[in-house]
Amino acid sequence: MQDQRESGRQQVFEAIRNANQIARIDIAKATSISPATVTAITSELLSAGLITELHSDPVPGVAKRGRPRVALSVRGDAFLIAGMKIADRHASVVLLDFVGETIGEYSQPIPNGQMGADEFATVIHDVLHAACNECGRRLEDVTGLGLGMAGLIDAARNFVYWSPSLKARNVEFGEALSNVLPMPVFLDNDANLVAKAEQHFGEGQGETDFIVITIEQGVGMGIVIGNEIYRGERGCGAELGHTKVQLEGAMCRCGQRGCLEAYVGDYALLREASVHGQGIPHDSVAALYAHAKAGDATALSIFERAGRMLGMGLVNVINIFDPKLVILSGEQASLDFFDGDRLLEWVKSSVVQVDAPLPEIRVHRWGDLMWAKGAAAYAIEAVTRQKIKGLSRDAA
Amino acid sequence: MQDQRESGRQQVFEAIRNANQIARIDIAKATSISPATVTAITSELLSAGLITELHSDPVPGVAKRGRPRVALSVRGDAFLIAGMKIADRHASVVLLDFVGETIGEYSQPIPNGQMGADEFATVIHDVLHAACNECGRRLEDVTGLGLGMAGLIDAARNFVYWSPSLKARNVEFGEALSNVLPMPVFLDNDANLVAKAEQHFGEGQGETDFIVITIEQGVGMGIVIGNEIYRGERGCGAELGHTKVQLEGAMCRCGQRGCLEAYVGDYALLREASVHGQGIPHDSVAALYAHAKAGDATALSIFERAGRMLGMGLVNVINIFDPKLVILSGEQASLDFFDGDRLLEWVKSSVVQVDAPLPEIRVHRWGDLMWAKGAAAYAIEAVTRQKIKGLSRDAA
DNA sequence: ATATTTTTTTCATGACACAAATTAAATATG
DNA sequence: CATATTTAATTTGTGTCATGAAAAAAATAT
C-alpha cells in the first residue's frame, strides 16, 4: 500500500493486458502517455520478454493508408501462474499463463478438518505438485501461487487470524508455505478472490470501483475501490455476512445474534426447515428449494424471509458505498434460491433515492473454478507488479 | 480523483502543516525525500510566500553542537479562508488563516424554508459579506469558501441533488454561487465536513483512515480512506442514517421503512413519546431525556431502544470497514442521550471477533462551530492544492 | 584558534516524460 | 510506375524532478 502511483510501465502493461492486443498508438491514447514514451516503455517490455509484437498480414480490403500499426500483446508463455482454492474437503487448482488463459485444471480431495500449519502447507505443496504433473509442468515452473481459503486473513501479511482449515489461530501461514514451496505465495480470503476473478475475468472487467457479493454457505463481500481491494485496517473487513439485520436476532455460527448469515446461510435455512419437522426436507437446501418450488408454503416462506434479509443487506451496502456496480456472484444454485428479480426490484426501490442512475446490479453465475481463477488472478497481479518493478532503462 | 499522486511539493507542504513547525532535515526524514530536494522545494514555497522561516534565538543550555536547524512553518497570513455551515434557520461562518487559526466567527439567522438557487446564493453572499465586515476583512480577501449544507450533494461537481434549503432538485448550485461570489466555492455534505474537521482539528489528526459518525437530527457518516473522503459513485454514499436496521420497520422521513434514522433521529424519539401521550414530554428531546434521567421507565425505554439500534449501525460499519478508528462526533447533548459507555461495550462485544486489537472508538463532543471549521478545512485543502499546483521551478 | 558536529546548500547526474522532427511502411493518385 | 499522402513508430533534444556527493554554513567543544 505504498508505491501506489502507477508507474508508466505499469500503466502501459495494464493497457496491453486489458486490450488483449493493441498498437502503440492506441496505448498512447488509452493511457494519455505520449507515443514517444510508449515506444520507450514497450521496447523495454519487449526485451524483457513480457510482451510480443503481433505482425498481422495486411488485409487488402480493410487496410487503410499509412504505416500499419503493429499490435502488442502480453506474452502468455512468459510465466506460469497457479491459483488454488481450499474448500472443506477439496482443493481445486487452476494453472494460467501470463495472459490469464487456462493451461490446466485440477481438483483433488484433501483431508477434512483442521490441521497444523506445516502439515497443511505440505498438503498444499502436494496438491500443487500433482496439479503440475497432471498438466505436464514442473512445480519449479510456477512463478507465483495465489491461495484462497475461508477464514479471517490479513492478505498483506499472508497471516491467518482464523481458518476452518487450520488448527491454531493467528498463524504466520505465509512462512509455513515458503518453507515448502519454491515460489512466492499470495494468500487471501476467498471473498476477495471472487472480486479479483470478477475484475479480471468476469463482470468487473474495465471497472475501477465495484462491490462483489457472494452467496454460498455464508455471505461474503469484496470491495474494489480504485482497482484495489479494500481490506480494512486488520485485513478482515467486508464481513457482510456478519452484518446485523435484526436486533437480538437469530443465532449465528459466529456466536453473535442477528447476522445476515444466520438468515441466509444454508445452515440457517435448514435450521428453519428442521424446526417445522415433518414433511419438509431439512438435509439439503436444494431439496428444500424444490419443495418450495413445488408450492409448499412453509418452505417458500423460509426462502422469502431469507430473501428479504438478503435484500436488507444489499440495500445497506448500496446506501453506504453508493457504488457504481454491484455484482452478485456465485455458483448457479445459490442465487436462484432467492427470487432474484423480485429481490432486486425491492432493493432498487428501497435504496436512498437520488435523481441519478441507480447502481447497476449484475448477477453472475459461474462454476466452481472461479475461486481458483481469482486466486491466480491475484498472483498474476502480484507477479506482474514485481517483474515490472524490476525493470529499469539500463537493461540492455 | 485524477492527479492522486502526491507531488513532492504537496508532501513537503503537508509535512510542514502537520508539524506546525519543522526543520528541513526533519521534513526529509518524515517524507523520506532527500534533504537536497527538501531544500529545493522549500525555497520555492518560501519565495511563493506559502511558508516562512522561524529563526529562534539559540537557547544556550539546550543547544547542541552543529549548525542550528531553522524551523519552517506555514504562513498563516498567506490566505484567508472561510467556512460556512447552513442550518435550518442559521448560517454560521468561520474565518481561518492559512494555518487554520481562527480569525473570526460569525453567525446569523437566515430565512427558513426552501429558496431558489440564485436567491439562496445571494443570501450566502450577504452572510459572508457581513461576516467579513464583522472581522474587519473584505470579501475580496477571502481566497476560498467551503460551504456545508444538509442534503445529497455531489462535492466533485458542486452539485445539489436535493437539499432542505433549495426549492428545486438537481441544482448546479456551484454555478449559482460563482455568479455572486468572487472566490472559488467548495460545496459538500455536512457529514463529510465533520470528517474534515476531525481530520484537521479533532481526533483524526495524523490518521489516514477513519470513520466519523455524527448523531444529531439524523445520523451521518464520513469515510476517510487514505486521507481522502470516500464519496461513492454519485457522491452520495455513506448514508448510514438510511441504513436499514429493521425489516419492514418504522417509517422514516425519507419515505422508506426501517432506517436507522427512524429510530435514532430526534423526530423518531419524539414520535414514540407522543404516542404514549400523557405525562411524557414530546416536544423536545432534551426534556424527554431529562424525564428518562428522572427515572421514567417509558422515556428510558425509548432511549434504550434507540441506543441499541444505533449500536447495530455501529457494529455494521465496523464489520464492513474494519476501520482502525471510529470517531463519534457531535454536539454535547446528542451523544449523552444514549448511554455511551454501555453502548460502546455492547458494540465491541458484538463485532466480528479477531485476535487483533479492536478498532478504537473515540467520542468527541464539540460545539456548533465544528461544521463551519470543517467547511473551512475543506476549502483550505482545495486552495492549498491549487496554489501548489500553480508552482514550478522556473518561478523566480 | 582550531576541531568537530550538524544542517543546509550547491552541483553534477540519472531517470523519466514529452514535443518536435524524423523515419518507416503502407495506400492513393496521376 | 514514380510520387504524394497518410499514419505509425522512432529518434532527438529538452525540461522537470529527485538524488548522492561534495561543499558551505553555523553553531559548540576543546
PDB file of N, CA and C in Angstrom, chain A residues 132-169:
ATOM      1  N   CYS A 132       0.585 -29.841 -11.263  1.00  0.00           N
ATOM      2  CA  CYS A 132       1.599 -29.576 -12.275  1.00  0.00           C
ATOM      3  C   CYS A 132       1.870 -30.836 -13.099  1.00  0.00           C
ATOM      4  N   ASN A 133       2.055 -31.943 -12.413  1.00  0.00           N
ATOM      5  CA  ASN A 133       2.270 -33.210 -13.115  1.00  0.00           C
ATOM      6  C   ASN A 133       1.164 -33.457 -14.129  1.00  0.00           C
ATOM      7  N   GLU A 134      -0.048 -33.337 -13.640  1.00  0.00           N
ATOM      8  CA  GLU A 134      -1.240 -33.543 -14.473  1.00  0.00           C
ATOM      9  C   GLU A 134      -1.156 -32.764 -15.776  1.00  0.00           C
ATOM     10  N   CYS A 135      -0.603 -31.549 -15.689  1.00  0.00           N
ATOM     11  CA  CYS A 135      -0.582 -30.675 -16.858  1.00  0.00           C
ATOM     12  C   CYS A 135       0.778 -30.706 -17.560  1.00  0.00           C
ATOM     13  N   GLY A 136       1.609 -31.615 -17.143  1.00  0.00           N
ATOM     14  CA  GLY A 136       2.898 -31.727 -17.794  1.00  0.00           C
ATOM     15  C   GLY A 136       3.830 -30.564 -17.509  1.00  0.00           C
ATOM     16  N   ARG A 137       3.664 -29.946 -16.359  1.00  0.00           N
ATOM     17  CA  ARG A 137       4.570 -28.865 -15.966  1.00  0.00           C
ATOM     18  C   ARG A 137       5.298 -29.279 -14.703  1.00  0.00           C
ATOM     19  N   ARG A 138       6.340 -28.542 -14.423  1.00  0.00           N
ATOM     20  CA  ARG A 138       7.048 -28.814 -13.187  1.00  0.00           C
ATOM     21  C   ARG A 138       6.693 -27.754 -12.153  1.00  0.00           C
ATOM     22  N   LEU A 139       6.752 -28.148 -10.929  1.00  0.00           N
ATOM     23  CA  LEU A 139       6.448 -27.231  -9.836  1.00  0.00           C
ATOM     24  C   LEU A 139       7.325 -25.983  -9.926  1.00  0.00           C
ATOM     25  N   GLU A 140       8.573 -26.196 -10.362  1.00  0.00           N
ATOM     26  CA  GLU A 140       9.521 -25.083 -10.385  1.00  0.00           C
ATOM     27  C   GLU A 140       9.177 -24.069 -11.477  1.00  0.00           C
ATOM     28  N   ASP A 141       8.317 -24.490 -12.418  1.00  0.00           N
ATOM     29  CA  ASP A 141       7.951 -23.559 -13.487  1.00  0.00           C
ATOM     30  C   ASP A 141       6.933 -22.522 -13.027  1.00  0.00           C
ATOM     31  N   VAL A 142       6.318 -22.785 -11.901  1.00  0.00           N
ATOM     32  CA  VAL A 142       5.267 -21.880 -11.429  1.00  0.00           C
ATOM     33  C   VAL A 142       5.917 -20.656 -10.795  1.00  0.00           C
ATOM     34  N   THR A 143       5.597 -19.504 -11.315  1.00  0.00           N
ATOM     35  CA  THR A 143       6.234 -18.270 -10.840  1.00  0.00           C
ATOM     36  C   THR A 143       5.569 -17.706  -9.594  1.00  0.00           C
ATOM     37  N   GLY A 144       4.293 -18.011  -9.438  1.00  0.00           N
ATOM     38  CA  GLY A 144       3.602 -17.494  -8.265  1.00  0.00           C
ATOM     39  C   GLY A 144       2.337 -18.287  -8.011  1.00  0.00           C
ATOM     40  N   LEU A 145       1.968 -18.389  -6.755  1.00  0.00           N
ATOM     41  CA  LEU A 145       0.753 -19.118  -6.394  1.00  0.00           C
ATOM     42  C   LEU A 145      -0.178 -18.206  -5.615  1.00  0.00           C
ATOM     43  N   GLY A 146      -1.402 -18.090  -6.079  1.00  0.00           N
ATOM     44  CA  GLY A 146      -2.440 -17.408  -5.315  1.00  0.00           C
ATOM     45  C   GLY A 146      -3.225 -18.463  -4.559  1.00  0.00           C
ATOM     46  N   LEU A 147      -3.474 -18.201  -3.297  1.00  0.00           N
ATOM     47  CA  LEU A 147      -4.119 -19.223  -2.479  1.00  0.00           C
ATOM     48  C   LEU A 147      -5.296 -18.614  -1.732  1.00  0.00           C
ATOM     49  N   GLY A 148      -6.459 -19.183  -1.961  1.00  0.00           N
ATOM     50  CA  GLY A 148      -7.647 -18.661  -1.296  1.00  0.00           C
ATOM     51  C   GLY A 148      -8.185 -19.659  -0.293  1.00  0.00           C
ATOM     52  N   MET A 149      -8.489 -19.178   0.881  1.00  0.00           N
ATOM     53  CA  MET A 149      -9.104 -20.068   1.858  1.00  0.00           C
ATOM     54  C   MET A 149     -10.115 -19.291   2.686  1.00  0.00           C
ATOM     55  N   ALA A 150     -11.047 -20.008   3.236  1.00  0.00           N
ATOM     56  CA  ALA A 150     -12.040 -19.362   4.074  1.00  0.00           C
ATOM     57  C   ALA A 150     -11.393 -18.900   5.363  1.00  0.00           C
ATOM     58  N   GLY A 151     -11.998 -17.952   5.989  1.00  0.00           N
ATOM     59  CA  GLY A 151     -11.487 -17.519   7.272  1.00  0.00           C
ATOM     60  C   GLY A 151     -11.179 -16.040   7.290  1.00  0.00           C
ATOM     61  N   LEU A 152     -10.556 -15.625   8.360  1.00  0.00           N
ATOM     62  CA  LEU A 152     -10.169 -14.231   8.503  1.00  0.00           C
ATOM     63  C   LEU A 152      -8.682 -14.125   8.221  1.00  0.00           C
ATOM     64  N   ILE A 153      -8.358 -13.418   7.178  1.00  0.00           N
ATOM     65  CA  ILE A 153      -6.993 -13.426   6.681  1.00  0.00           C
ATOM     66  C   ILE A 153      -6.507 -12.010   6.436  1.00  0.00           C
ATOM     67  N   ASP A 154      -5.288 -11.745   6.839  1.00  0.00           N
ATOM     68  CA  ASP A 154      -4.668 -10.466   6.526  1.00  0.00           C
ATOM     69  C   ASP A 154      -3.747 -10.685   5.331  1.00  0.00           C
ATOM     70  N   ALA A 155      -4.263 -10.322   4.152  1.00  0.00           N
ATOM     71  CA  ALA A 155      -3.559 -10.651   2.909  1.00  0.00           C
ATOM     72  C   ALA A 155      -2.198  -9.971   2.844  1.00  0.00           C
ATOM     73  N   ALA A 156      -2.117  -8.755   3.351  1.00  0.00           N
ATOM     74  CA  ALA A 156      -0.868  -8.007   3.232  1.00  0.00           C
ATOM     75  C   ALA A 156       0.273  -8.758   3.924  1.00  0.00           C
ATOM     76  N   ARG A 157      -0.051  -9.458   5.002  1.00  0.00           N
ATOM     77  CA  ARG A 157       0.987 -10.143   5.767  1.00  0.00           C
ATOM     78  C   ARG A 157       0.978 -11.648   5.540  1.00  0.00           C
ATOM     79  N   ASN A 158       0.121 -12.138   4.670  1.00  0.00           N
ATOM     80  CA  ASN A 158      -0.034 -13.592   4.496  1.00  0.00           C
ATOM     81  C   ASN A 158      -0.280 -14.272   5.845  1.00  0.00           C
ATOM     82  N   PHE A 159      -1.126 -13.637   6.619  1.00  0.00           N
ATOM     83  CA  PHE A 159      -1.349 -14.057   8.001  1.00  0.00           C
ATOM     84  C   PHE A 159      -2.784 -14.560   8.160  1.00  0.00           C
ATOM     85  N   VAL A 160      -2.940 -15.637   8.903  1.00  0.00           N
ATOM     86  CA  VAL A 160      -4.277 -16.200   9.103  1.00  0.00           C
ATOM     87  C   VAL A 160      -4.705 -15.989  10.556  1.00  0.00           C
ATOM     88  N   TYR A 161      -5.709 -15.148  10.736  1.00  0.00           N
ATOM     89  CA  TYR A 161      -6.265 -14.989  12.081  1.00  0.00           C
ATOM     90  C   TYR A 161      -6.966 -16.281  12.494  1.00  0.00           C
ATOM     91  N   TRP A 162      -7.771 -16.742  11.586  1.00  0.00           N
ATOM     92  CA  TRP A 162      -8.522 -17.957  11.866  1.00  0.00           C
ATOM     93  C   TRP A 162      -8.981 -18.557  10.560  1.00  0.00           C
ATOM     94  N   SER A 163      -8.932 -19.857  10.474  1.00  0.00           N
ATOM     95  CA  SER A 163      -9.457 -20.526   9.290  1.00  0.00           C
ATOM     96  C   SER A 163      -9.991 -21.881   9.687  1.00  0.00           C
ATOM     97  N   PRO A 164     -11.056 -22.326   9.058  1.00  0.00           N
ATOM     98  CA  PRO A 164     -11.573 -23.667   9.361  1.00  0.00           C
ATOM     99  C   PRO A 164     -10.574 -24.761   9.014  1.00  0.00           C
ATOM    100  N   SER A 165      -9.561 -24.434   8.224  1.00  0.00           N
ATOM    101  CA  SER A 165      -8.607 -25.467   7.827  1.00  0.00           C
ATOM    102  C   SER A 165      -7.433 -25.602   8.799  1.00  0.00           C
ATOM    103  N   LEU A 166      -7.250 -24.621   9.656  1.00  0.00           N
ATOM    104  CA  LEU A 166      -6.052 -24.628  10.499  1.00  0.00           C
ATOM    105  C   LEU A 166      -6.414 -24.828  11.958  1.00  0.00           C
ATOM    106  N   LYS A 167      -5.605 -25.634  12.600  1.00  0.00           N
ATOM    107  CA  LYS A 167      -5.855 -25.948  13.996  1.00  0.00           C
ATOM    108  C   LYS A 167      -5.675 -24.711  14.863  1.00  0.00           C
ATOM    109  N   ALA A 168      -4.573 -24.043  14.638  1.00  0.00           N
ATOM    110  CA  ALA A 168      -4.244 -22.913  15.512  1.00  0.00           C
ATOM    111  C   ALA A 168      -4.833 -21.610  14.966  1.00  0.00           C
ATOM    112  N   ARG A 169      -4.989 -20.678  15.834  1.00  0.00           N
ATOM    113  CA  ARG A 169      -5.342 -19.322  15.415  1.00  0.00           C
ATOM    114  C   ARG A 169      -4.058 -18.523  15.249  1.00  0.00           C
TER     115      ARG A 169
END
